[in-house]
Coordinates of C-alpha atoms in Angstrom, one line a residue:
M9 CA 30.1 50.3 -38.4
E10 CA 28.5 50.7 -35.8
N11 CA 24.9 48.8 -35.2
A12 CA 21.6 50.8 -35.8
P13 CA 19.5 51.6 -32.4
L14 CA 17.1 49.8 -31.4
S15 CA 13.5 50.7 -32.0
H16 CA 11.2 51.2 -29.1
L17 CA 8.7 47.8 -29.9
E18 CA 12.7 46.1 -29.9
Q19 CA 13.3 47.4 -26.8
R20 CA 10.0 46.6 -25.3
L21 CA 10.2 43.4 -27.0
I22 CA 13.8 42.1 -26.2
A23 CA 12.8 43.0 -22.2
H24 CA 10.1 41.0 -22.4
L25 CA 12.6 37.9 -23.5
Q26 CA 14.9 38.2 -21.2
V27 CA 12.3 38.0 -18.2
I28 CA 11.2 34.6 -20.1
Y29 CA 14.6 33.6 -21.6
P30 CA 17.4 34.9 -19.5
N31 CA 20.1 32.5 -20.8
L32 CA 19.0 33.5 -24.9
D33 CA 20.7 35.7 -27.2
T34 CA 17.6 38.2 -26.7
K35 CA 18.3 40.5 -29.5
D36 CA 18.5 37.4 -31.7
L37 CA 15.0 36.1 -30.5
A38 CA 13.6 39.3 -31.2
D39 CA 14.5 39.5 -34.9
K40 CA 13.1 36.2 -35.2
C41 CA 9.5 37.1 -33.6
L42 CA 9.3 40.1 -35.4
A43 CA 10.0 38.4 -38.6
M44 CA 7.7 35.2 -38.1
F45 CA 4.9 38.1 -37.4
H46 CA 5.9 40.1 -40.8
L47 CA 6.2 43.1 -38.3
D48 CA 8.3 45.8 -39.2
P49 CA 10.2 46.9 -36.0
M50 CA 9.9 50.7 -36.9
T51 CA 6.4 49.9 -35.7
E52 CA 4.8 52.9 -33.9
S53 CA 3.5 51.6 -30.4
P54 CA -1.0 52.1 -30.6
R55 CA -2.2 54.8 -27.6
P56 CA -2.5 53.2 -24.5
H57 CA -5.5 52.7 -22.2
R58 CA -7.9 53.0 -25.5
N59 CA -11.2 51.6 -25.2
L60 CA -11.6 49.3 -27.9
W61 CA -15.6 49.3 -27.2
D62 CA -18.2 50.6 -26.3
Q63 CA -22.5 50.3 -25.2
S64 CA -23.3 48.5 -28.6
D65 CA -20.6 45.9 -28.0
I66 CA -22.4 42.1 -27.0
M67 CA -20.7 39.0 -27.7
L68 CA -22.6 35.7 -29.0
I69 CA -20.5 32.4 -28.2
T70 CA -21.0 29.4 -29.7
Y71 CA -19.5 26.3 -31.5
A72 CA -19.0 26.5 -35.2
D73 CA -20.7 23.7 -35.7
T74 CA -23.6 24.3 -33.4
L75 CA -26.2 25.0 -35.6
R76 CA -26.9 22.7 -38.6
Q77 CA -28.4 22.6 -41.9
K78 CA -28.7 20.2 -44.7
D79 CA -26.3 20.1 -47.6
E80 CA -24.3 23.3 -46.0
A81 CA -21.3 24.0 -44.3
P82 CA -22.2 24.7 -40.6
L83 CA -20.2 28.1 -40.7
E84 CA -22.3 29.3 -43.7
T85 CA -25.2 28.8 -41.8
L86 CA -24.1 29.9 -38.4
H87 CA -23.2 33.4 -40.3
K88 CA -26.7 33.7 -41.7
F89 CA -28.6 33.3 -39.1
V90 CA -26.6 35.6 -37.1
K91 CA -26.9 38.1 -39.9
N92 CA -30.5 37.6 -40.2
K93 CA -31.8 37.4 -37.1
L94 CA -28.9 38.9 -34.5
S95 CA -27.2 41.9 -36.2
D96 CA -29.5 44.7 -34.2
C97 CA -28.3 42.2 -30.7
I98 CA -24.5 41.3 -31.0
S99 CA -21.3 42.9 -32.5
A100 CA -19.1 40.0 -31.7
V101 CA -19.0 36.3 -32.8
H102 CA -16.5 34.2 -30.1
L103 CA -15.8 31.2 -32.1
L104 CA -14.9 28.1 -30.2
P105 CA -12.2 26.2 -31.7
F106 CA -12.9 25.5 -35.4
F107 CA -10.1 23.2 -36.0
P108 CA -9.2 19.8 -36.5
Y109 CA -9.6 18.0 -33.0
S110 CA -9.4 14.7 -31.8
S111 CA -11.6 15.2 -28.2
D112 CA -12.7 17.6 -25.7
D113 CA -15.1 19.4 -28.5
G114 CA -12.2 21.1 -30.1
F115 CA -9.5 22.0 -27.2
S116 CA -7.5 19.2 -28.3
V117 CA -6.3 20.8 -31.5
M118 CA -4.6 18.3 -34.3
D119 CA -3.9 21.5 -36.6
Y120 CA -3.9 25.0 -35.7
T121 CA -3.8 26.0 -39.3
T122 CA -6.3 24.7 -40.6
V123 CA -10.7 24.7 -41.0
N124 CA -12.4 21.7 -39.7
P125 CA -13.6 20.4 -43.0
S126 CA -17.1 19.2 -41.0
C127 CA -17.1 23.2 -40.5
G128 CA -16.0 25.2 -43.4
R129 CA -13.3 26.5 -44.5
W130 CA -11.2 29.3 -44.4
E131 CA -13.1 31.7 -46.4
N132 CA -16.0 31.1 -43.9
I133 CA -14.2 33.0 -41.3
V134 CA -13.2 35.7 -43.5
N135 CA -16.8 36.1 -45.0
L136 CA -18.0 36.1 -41.0
S137 CA -15.0 38.8 -39.4
K138 CA -16.4 41.2 -42.3
D139 CA -19.8 41.4 -40.8
F140 CA -19.1 41.0 -37.0
K141 CA -15.7 41.1 -34.4
V142 CA -14.8 37.7 -34.2
M143 CA -12.6 36.1 -31.5
G144 CA -10.6 33.3 -32.1
D145 CA -9.5 30.8 -29.5
L146 CA -5.8 30.3 -29.2
V147 CA -5.6 26.6 -27.2
I148 CA -2.3 27.9 -25.9
N149 CA -1.3 25.4 -23.3
H150 CA -1.7 22.3 -24.9
C151 CA -2.8 19.9 -28.4
S152 CA -4.0 16.8 -28.8
S153 CA -1.7 13.9 -28.4
R154 CA -2.5 13.1 -32.2
S155 CA -1.0 16.3 -33.7
L156 CA 1.6 16.3 -35.9
W157 CA 3.7 18.1 -33.6
F158 CA 3.1 15.0 -30.8
E159 CA 3.8 12.2 -33.6
N160 CA 6.9 14.0 -34.4
F161 CA 8.1 14.2 -30.6
K162 CA 7.4 10.9 -30.6
A163 CA 9.8 10.6 -34.0
G164 CA 12.2 12.9 -32.5
V165 CA 12.0 15.2 -35.6
N166 CA 11.1 18.5 -35.8
P167 CA 8.5 20.3 -35.7
G168 CA 7.8 18.9 -32.5
A169 CA 10.8 17.1 -30.9
N170 CA 10.6 19.2 -28.1
F171 CA 7.9 20.9 -28.1
F172 CA 6.7 19.3 -24.9
Y173 CA 6.9 19.4 -21.2
E174 CA 8.5 16.5 -19.6
A175 CA 8.5 15.8 -16.1
D176 CA 10.6 13.0 -14.1
P177 CA 7.8 10.8 -12.4
N178 CA 9.5 10.4 -9.2
A179 CA 9.8 14.0 -8.3
D180 CA 7.5 15.3 -6.2
L181 CA 4.5 17.4 -8.0
S182 CA 2.2 17.2 -5.2
A183 CA 2.1 21.0 -5.1
V184 CA 0.3 21.6 -9.0
V185 CA -3.1 22.7 -8.9
R186 CA -5.2 20.7 -10.8
P187 CA -8.5 21.3 -12.8
R188 CA -8.8 17.3 -13.6
T189 CA -8.8 14.2 -11.2
S190 CA -6.8 12.5 -14.4
P191 CA -2.7 11.7 -13.5
L192 CA -0.6 14.4 -14.2
L193 CA 2.0 12.8 -16.4
R194 CA 1.6 10.4 -19.1
E195 CA 3.9 7.8 -20.2
V196 CA 4.9 7.5 -23.8
Q197 CA 7.7 5.7 -25.8
T198 CA 9.5 7.4 -28.3
Q199 CA 12.3 7.1 -30.8
N200 CA 14.7 8.1 -27.8
G201 CA 13.1 5.9 -25.0
E202 CA 10.6 6.1 -22.5
K203 CA 9.5 9.6 -21.4
H204 CA 6.3 11.4 -19.2
V205 CA 5.2 14.3 -21.0
W206 CA 2.8 17.1 -18.8
C207 CA -1.0 16.8 -19.3
T208 CA -2.6 19.4 -17.1
F209 CA -6.2 18.3 -19.1
S210 CA -6.3 14.8 -20.2
H211 CA -3.8 12.6 -21.8
D212 CA -4.9 13.1 -25.2
Q213 CA -4.4 17.0 -24.3
I214 CA -0.4 17.2 -23.9
D215 CA 1.3 20.4 -22.2
L216 CA 3.2 22.5 -24.9
N217 CA 6.6 23.6 -23.8
F218 CA 7.2 27.0 -23.7
E219 CA 10.9 26.6 -22.2
K220 CA 11.9 26.5 -25.7
P221 CA 11.8 29.6 -28.0
E222 CA 10.9 27.6 -30.8
V223 CA 7.6 27.2 -29.4
L224 CA 6.6 30.6 -28.9
L225 CA 7.8 31.3 -32.7
E226 CA 5.4 28.9 -33.6
F227 CA 2.4 30.5 -32.2
L228 CA 3.4 33.8 -33.6
R229 CA 2.8 32.5 -36.6
I230 CA -0.1 31.0 -35.9
I231 CA -1.6 34.1 -34.4
H232 CA -0.1 35.7 -37.5
L233 CA -2.5 34.0 -39.5
Y234 CA -5.6 34.8 -37.6
L235 CA -5.1 38.1 -37.7
E236 CA -4.4 37.4 -41.8
K237 CA -8.1 35.5 -41.6
G238 CA -10.0 38.9 -39.8
I239 CA -9.9 37.6 -36.6
R240 CA -9.2 40.9 -34.4
W241 CA -10.0 39.2 -30.4
F242 CA -8.3 36.3 -29.0
R243 CA -9.5 34.4 -26.3
L244 CA -6.3 32.7 -24.2
D245 CA -7.5 28.9 -23.2
A246 CA -6.8 28.0 -20.1
V247 CA -3.1 30.2 -20.2
A248 CA -3.3 30.3 -16.5
F249 CA -1.3 26.8 -16.6
L250 CA 1.0 27.9 -18.9
W251 CA 4.6 27.9 -17.6
K252 CA 5.8 24.8 -15.0
I253 CA 8.1 24.7 -12.5
P254 CA 8.1 21.6 -10.5
G255 CA 8.1 22.1 -7.0
T256 CA 5.7 25.1 -7.2
S257 CA 1.8 25.6 -8.3
C258 CA 2.8 25.9 -11.8
I259 CA -0.6 28.2 -12.2
N260 CA 0.0 32.1 -12.7
L261 CA 4.1 32.0 -12.7
P262 CA 5.6 34.8 -13.7
Q263 CA 6.8 33.7 -16.8
T264 CA 3.3 33.2 -17.7
H265 CA 2.4 36.9 -17.4
E266 CA 5.4 37.9 -19.0
I267 CA 4.4 35.6 -22.3
I268 CA 0.9 37.4 -22.8
R269 CA 2.6 41.0 -22.3
L270 CA 4.6 39.6 -25.1
L271 CA 2.1 38.5 -27.5
R272 CA 0.2 41.6 -26.6
L273 CA 3.0 43.6 -27.7
M274 CA 2.9 42.0 -30.8
I275 CA -0.6 41.8 -31.6
E276 CA -1.5 45.4 -30.4
H277 CA 1.0 46.4 -32.7
Y278 CA 0.1 44.6 -35.6
A279 CA -3.4 44.9 -35.7
P280 CA -4.1 48.2 -33.1
D281 CA -8.0 47.2 -33.1
S282 CA -7.1 43.9 -31.7
V283 CA -8.5 42.5 -28.1
I284 CA -6.6 39.9 -25.6
I285 CA -9.0 38.2 -23.5
T286 CA -7.7 35.7 -20.8
E287 CA -9.5 32.4 -19.8
T288 CA -8.3 32.1 -16.4
N289 CA -11.0 29.9 -14.3
I290 CA -9.6 30.7 -10.7
P291 CA -10.1 32.0 -7.7
N292 CA -11.3 36.2 -8.3
Q293 CA -8.5 37.5 -6.9
E294 CA -6.0 35.8 -9.0
N295 CA -8.0 36.2 -12.0
L296 CA -7.6 40.4 -11.3
T297 CA -4.1 39.8 -11.7
Y298 CA -4.5 39.1 -15.6
F299 CA -4.8 42.9 -16.3
G300 CA -1.5 43.1 -15.5
N301 CA -0.7 47.5 -15.5
A302 CA -3.3 47.3 -18.2
N303 CA -0.8 45.5 -20.3
E304 CA -1.8 42.1 -20.5
A305 CA -5.5 41.2 -20.9
H306 CA -7.8 43.8 -22.4
L307 CA -10.4 41.7 -21.0
I308 CA -10.9 39.4 -18.2
Y309 CA -13.8 36.7 -17.3
N310 CA -16.0 37.3 -14.7
F311 CA -16.1 34.0 -13.4
S312 CA -17.5 34.7 -9.7
L313 CA -20.8 35.7 -11.9
P314 CA -22.1 33.0 -13.1
P315 CA -22.2 30.7 -9.8
L316 CA -23.2 33.5 -7.5
L317 CA -26.2 35.6 -9.4
I318 CA -27.3 31.8 -10.3
N319 CA -27.2 31.3 -6.4
S320 CA -28.8 34.7 -5.6
L321 CA -31.9 33.6 -7.6
V322 CA -32.1 30.3 -6.7
T323 CA -32.0 31.0 -2.8
G324 CA -33.6 34.9 -3.2
N325 CA -30.4 36.4 -1.3
C326 CA -28.4 38.9 -3.4
S327 CA -25.9 39.1 -0.2
H328 CA -23.0 37.3 -1.7
L329 CA -23.4 38.6 -5.1
K330 CA -23.8 42.4 -3.7
Q331 CA -20.5 41.9 -1.6
W332 CA -18.5 40.0 -4.5
L333 CA -19.3 43.0 -6.8
M334 CA -18.2 45.7 -3.8
S335 CA -15.3 44.3 -3.7
M336 CA -14.4 44.4 -7.3
P337 CA -12.3 47.5 -8.8
P338 CA -13.5 49.4 -11.4
A339 CA -11.3 48.4 -14.7
Q340 CA -8.8 50.8 -15.7
Q341 CA -9.7 52.7 -19.5
G342 CA -8.5 50.3 -21.5
T343 CA -9.5 46.9 -20.0
T344 CA -13.0 45.8 -18.8
Y345 CA -14.9 42.7 -17.7
L346 CA -16.1 40.2 -19.8
N347 CA -19.5 39.1 -18.5
F348 CA -21.2 35.9 -19.0
L349 CA -23.3 33.3 -17.1
A350 CA -23.1 30.0 -19.3
S351 CA -20.5 28.8 -21.8
H352 CA -19.6 25.7 -23.6
D353 CA -17.9 24.3 -20.0
G354 CA -19.7 24.4 -16.6
I355 CA -20.3 26.9 -14.0
G356 CA -17.2 27.7 -12.0
L357 CA -16.9 26.7 -8.5
R358 CA -13.0 27.6 -8.1
P359 CA -14.3 31.1 -8.7
T360 CA -17.0 30.8 -5.5
E361 CA -13.3 29.9 -3.0
G362 CA -13.7 32.6 -0.2
L363 CA -17.2 33.9 -1.4
L364 CA -19.4 30.8 -0.3
S365 CA -18.9 28.9 2.9
E366 CA -18.8 25.0 2.3
W367 CA -22.6 24.9 3.2
E368 CA -23.9 27.5 0.8
L369 CA -21.7 25.7 -1.4
E370 CA -23.5 22.3 -1.0
T371 CA -26.7 23.8 -1.3
L372 CA -26.0 24.9 -4.6
I373 CA -24.8 22.0 -6.1
N374 CA -27.6 19.8 -4.4
T375 CA -29.9 22.4 -6.1
M376 CA -28.2 21.9 -9.7
K377 CA -28.2 18.3 -9.5
R378 CA -32.2 18.3 -8.8
F379 CA -33.0 20.5 -11.8
G380 CA -30.9 17.8 -13.7
G381 CA -27.2 18.9 -13.4
K382 CA -24.2 16.7 -13.2
I383 CA -20.8 17.4 -11.3
S384 CA -17.2 17.5 -12.4
S385 CA -14.6 17.9 -9.9
R386 CA -10.8 18.2 -10.0
T387 CA -8.0 16.8 -7.6
T388 CA -6.2 18.9 -4.8
P389 CA -2.7 18.7 -3.8
Q390 CA -3.8 16.5 -1.1
G391 CA -5.1 14.3 -3.3
E392 CA -9.3 14.5 -2.8
A393 CA -11.4 15.0 -5.5
K394 CA -13.4 18.2 -4.7
P395 CA -16.3 19.5 -6.7
Y396 CA -14.9 22.1 -9.7
E397 CA -17.9 22.8 -11.9
I398 CA -21.6 22.4 -12.5
N399 CA -22.4 21.0 -15.8
I400 CA -25.9 22.4 -16.2
S401 CA -27.9 24.4 -19.4
L402 CA -28.6 27.9 -17.9
W403 CA -32.3 27.4 -18.6
N404 CA -32.6 24.4 -16.1
A405 CA -30.6 25.9 -13.7
F406 CA -33.1 28.5 -13.1
S407 CA -36.0 25.3 -13.2
G408 CA -37.0 26.4 -9.2
S409 CA -35.6 27.5 -5.7
A410 CA -33.4 25.9 -3.5
L411 CA -36.4 26.0 -1.2
H412 CA -39.3 24.5 -3.0
G413 CA -37.3 22.8 -6.0
P414 CA -39.1 23.6 -9.6
D415 CA -41.9 26.2 -9.9
K416 CA -43.6 28.2 -12.2
W417 CA -40.7 31.4 -12.0
Q418 CA -38.6 29.9 -14.7
F419 CA -38.9 32.0 -17.6
A420 CA -38.7 35.0 -14.8
R421 CA -35.7 34.3 -13.5
F422 CA -34.0 33.3 -16.4
L423 CA -34.9 36.4 -17.6
C424 CA -34.0 38.5 -14.6
A425 CA -30.0 36.9 -14.9
A426 CA -29.6 38.3 -18.3
G427 CA -30.9 41.6 -17.2
V428 CA -28.1 41.6 -14.2
M429 CA -25.4 40.6 -16.9
M430 CA -26.6 42.5 -19.5
A431 CA -26.3 46.0 -17.1
L432 CA -23.1 44.8 -15.1
E433 CA -19.9 47.0 -15.7
G434 CA -18.2 44.9 -19.0
V435 CA -18.9 43.4 -22.0
P436 CA -22.0 40.7 -21.7
A437 CA -21.3 37.7 -23.6
F438 CA -24.4 35.2 -24.6
Y439 CA -23.8 31.8 -25.2
I440 CA -25.8 30.4 -28.3
H441 CA -28.0 28.4 -26.4
S442 CA -29.0 30.9 -23.7
L443 CA -30.6 32.6 -26.5
F444 CA -32.8 30.0 -27.2
G445 CA -33.3 28.5 -23.4
T446 CA -32.3 24.9 -24.7
E447 CA -32.7 22.2 -22.2
N448 CA -30.1 19.8 -20.8
D449 CA -28.7 17.2 -23.7
L450 CA -28.7 14.3 -21.5
E451 CA -28.7 11.6 -24.8
R452 CA -25.3 13.8 -25.8
V453 CA -23.7 12.7 -22.4
N454 CA -24.7 9.3 -22.6
N455 CA -23.7 9.1 -25.9
T456 CA -20.2 11.3 -25.5
G457 CA -19.9 9.9 -21.8
H458 CA -18.7 13.8 -21.0
F459 CA -20.9 15.8 -18.4
R460 CA -20.1 19.2 -20.7
S461 CA -22.0 17.8 -23.6
I462 CA -25.2 18.6 -21.4
N463 CA -25.0 22.4 -22.7
R464 CA -23.4 21.8 -26.0
H465 CA -26.6 20.7 -27.8
I466 CA -26.5 20.3 -31.5
W467 CA -29.5 22.5 -33.2
D468 CA -30.8 21.3 -36.6
M469 CA -31.9 24.4 -38.5
E470 CA -35.1 22.8 -39.3
D471 CA -36.3 22.3 -35.8
L472 CA -34.7 25.8 -34.2
N473 CA -36.8 27.7 -36.7
H474 CA -40.0 25.5 -36.1
V475 CA -39.6 26.3 -32.0
L476 CA -38.3 30.0 -32.4
N477 CA -41.9 30.6 -34.6
T478 CA -44.1 28.6 -32.5
P479 CA -45.7 29.5 -29.1
T480 CA -42.8 27.4 -26.9
H481 CA -40.7 28.7 -24.1
H482 CA -37.5 28.7 -26.6
Q483 CA -39.6 31.4 -28.7
K484 CA -40.1 33.3 -25.6
V485 CA -36.8 33.2 -24.8
F486 CA -35.6 34.6 -27.7
Q487 CA -37.8 37.2 -28.0
S488 CA -37.2 38.6 -24.7
I489 CA -33.4 38.0 -25.1
T490 CA -33.0 40.0 -27.9
K491 CA -35.5 43.2 -27.1
L492 CA -33.4 43.5 -23.9
T493 CA -29.9 43.7 -25.7
Q494 CA -31.4 46.0 -28.4
I495 CA -32.2 48.2 -25.3
R496 CA -28.8 47.8 -24.1
R497 CA -26.9 48.9 -26.9
A498 CA -28.6 52.4 -27.0
Q499 CA -27.5 53.1 -23.6
P500 CA -24.9 55.3 -22.9
A501 CA -25.0 54.6 -19.4
F502 CA -23.8 50.4 -20.4
H503 CA -20.7 51.5 -21.6
P504 CA -18.6 48.6 -20.2
N505 CA -16.6 51.2 -18.2
A506 CA -19.1 53.4 -17.4
T507 CA -19.4 54.4 -13.4
Q508 CA -21.3 51.6 -11.4
Y509 CA -22.0 52.1 -7.9
I510 CA -23.7 49.3 -5.7
L511 CA -26.5 50.1 -3.7
H512 CA -28.0 48.9 -0.5
M513 CA -31.4 47.9 -0.5
G514 CA -31.5 44.5 1.5
E515 CA -31.0 40.9 0.4
N516 CA -33.9 40.0 -2.0
L517 CA -33.6 43.2 -4.1
F518 CA -30.1 43.4 -6.2
A519 CA -29.3 47.2 -7.4
F520 CA -26.9 49.5 -9.1
W521 CA -26.2 52.6 -10.5
R522 CA -24.2 53.4 -13.8
Q523 CA -24.0 56.6 -15.0
S524 CA -22.5 57.6 -18.8
L525 CA -18.9 58.3 -19.4
D526 CA -20.3 61.8 -20.2
R527 CA -22.5 61.7 -17.1
R528 CA -25.5 62.7 -19.1
Q529 CA -27.0 59.6 -18.7
S530 CA -27.8 58.0 -15.0
L531 CA -29.5 54.6 -14.6
F532 CA -30.9 52.5 -11.9
A533 CA -30.8 49.1 -12.3
V534 CA -33.1 47.5 -9.5
Y535 CA -33.8 43.4 -9.5
N536 CA -36.1 41.5 -7.5
M537 CA -34.0 38.5 -6.4
T538 CA -37.1 36.3 -4.7
D539 CA -40.2 34.5 -6.0
Q540 CA -42.5 37.3 -3.9
P541 CA -43.3 40.5 -4.9
Q542 CA -41.2 43.1 -3.1
H543 CA -41.4 46.8 -2.7
F544 CA -39.2 49.7 -2.7
N545 CA -39.5 53.8 -2.5
L546 CA -38.2 55.5 -5.2
S547 CA -36.8 57.7 -2.7
E548 CA -34.1 55.5 -2.0
L549 CA -32.3 55.8 -5.4
N550 CA -32.2 59.5 -5.2
L551 CA -33.7 60.5 -8.4
I552 CA -32.2 64.3 -10.0
A553 CA -35.8 66.0 -9.3
T554 CA -35.8 67.8 -12.5
D555 CA -35.3 64.6 -14.8
I556 CA -38.4 62.4 -16.4
W557 CA -37.3 59.0 -15.5
T558 CA -38.5 56.1 -17.6
D559 CA -38.3 52.4 -17.1
L560 CA -36.4 51.0 -20.2
V561 CA -37.7 47.6 -19.8
S562 CA -41.3 48.2 -19.4
E563 CA -41.4 52.2 -21.0
Q564 CA -43.3 53.1 -17.5
V565 CA -42.7 56.7 -16.3
Y566 CA -42.0 57.1 -13.5
E567 CA -43.5 60.7 -12.1
D568 CA -43.6 60.6 -8.8
H569 CA -39.8 60.6 -7.6
L570 CA -41.1 59.4 -4.1
G571 CA -43.6 57.0 -4.9
K572 CA -43.2 53.3 -4.4
V573 CA -42.7 50.1 -6.6
T574 CA -43.3 46.8 -6.5
L575 CA -41.6 44.5 -8.6
M576 CA -43.4 41.0 -9.1
P577 CA -41.1 37.6 -8.4
Y578 CA -37.8 38.4 -10.5
Q579 CA -38.9 41.5 -12.2
F580 CA -36.8 44.0 -13.0
V581 CA -36.4 48.2 -14.1
W582 CA -34.2 49.8 -15.8
L583 CA -34.2 53.4 -14.7
A584 CA -32.9 56.3 -16.9
N585 CA -33.3 59.9 -17.1
K586 CA -32.3 59.6 -20.7
K587 CA -33.2 56.8 -22.9
G588 CA -30.9 55.8 -26.0
K589 CA -32.4 55.0 -29.6
V590 CA -33.0 51.4 -30.1
K591 CA -32.3 50.8 -33.6
T592 CA -33.8 47.7 -35.3
S593 CA -33.6 46.7 -39.0

């Protein structure tokens, strides 16, 4: 009896597996993948190039336990806050790792299948997913040295006996790209003698070995669990480092891209509304490759935006920001950018390579140090320490200017940055502390010994409610940002895939044009990036003469299309010919 012809899904899956595991029986492995994922081989492929988002999509980035209320699970506290205070402002919640962990605030995962009891239960995730899109972290490059897998590795038993990448300490590993200064290899005593395991990030974070198909199958099982719990957006953490070949840079290797394509194939066949985001904090041109041919990441992090925008606002010169955005290709339909200014990590500096000069980078670093920031380093292939990221809260980053230091324009600068991020092509994402204007948490840095803790403050809900309900900068930030998000979500010209065109209005004014997909709404966003008033003529914007133009931020109507506009320090306008209706509860 002849074998039944392979389905389209099976053919595509086998094609990916043949690239990743050329020496294995890929038909048998494909069957195991489908079984592990509970996926029918006859499942039809979703329609390609679909935009699974629109202008109403804004993401919140948060730890599960950033907000704490006495006698309540933090995930429940978070859900209540987001539902009561942000339902008109955001559509998606990115939950940073909420699993049992041993270090790095969650990114040393001990058990991928369990919710950390100190945060809550799976039920809390399921409930959150009923009200918002939920993005979960897939910490796919490494896991904790205290995980059951690693204990099994040392004991030589499964699961885990062959889950981790080993290397010869005498091999030439000088070409390996490192994001840290710690030694790459860690010596471990096992049941089978001394071994050296690969540790890209820290000696508590042991790199997994995807050369072993058992590791791939295990992660397919984990992803399926997350899908069953309501998670539909997946952040592939540190995925650029996934595949290792000694003698190479061990970053962005072809097998890594092929694994991402395979994961996307499986995930979108199981749940067609799912989205994959790759977290690749690397130079801009390398980052862009993770779109593939619209068959890898749906979204990629716009890692160059935070350092370039912060640099523009503290120097008053937007030339580099403008030049970078002009070089960025419009995302294909079905893909887009994730725009953010702050996250649980610091402000990455690798994405400025080739964009800022050494002198400009040094000026930015020194300015951030002046505002209380810390600097984390990495080791280059030449063995030297090089600044890798700036650790600072976004509120403190905008304390003043590079030239004059702290000044009175902190709030205006902060809001201007948020206004830029929300208007650019892509989906905007707010780190929860950027909604509150949370300051540098130096006490937490002292307690943990880690610079990244500076921007990982834990809010007691009683304290947070107090500062949000009294005249503080926290209240001012929260009210202003949430108002802007509501305006933003109503404008078709802010669709993540709407046309974007950068305008040339000098180095002090940053400006661009957006046009809705149906071409009905045009919107000109103009920002004063300096601490001095700036002027421009509306004639520079080429406004359609028959339309009425309104600044959506101030609601001022501009009837004279040839008139002169004055922007106060860090003021901005969103000039639109049609106003989308803002919904508020």
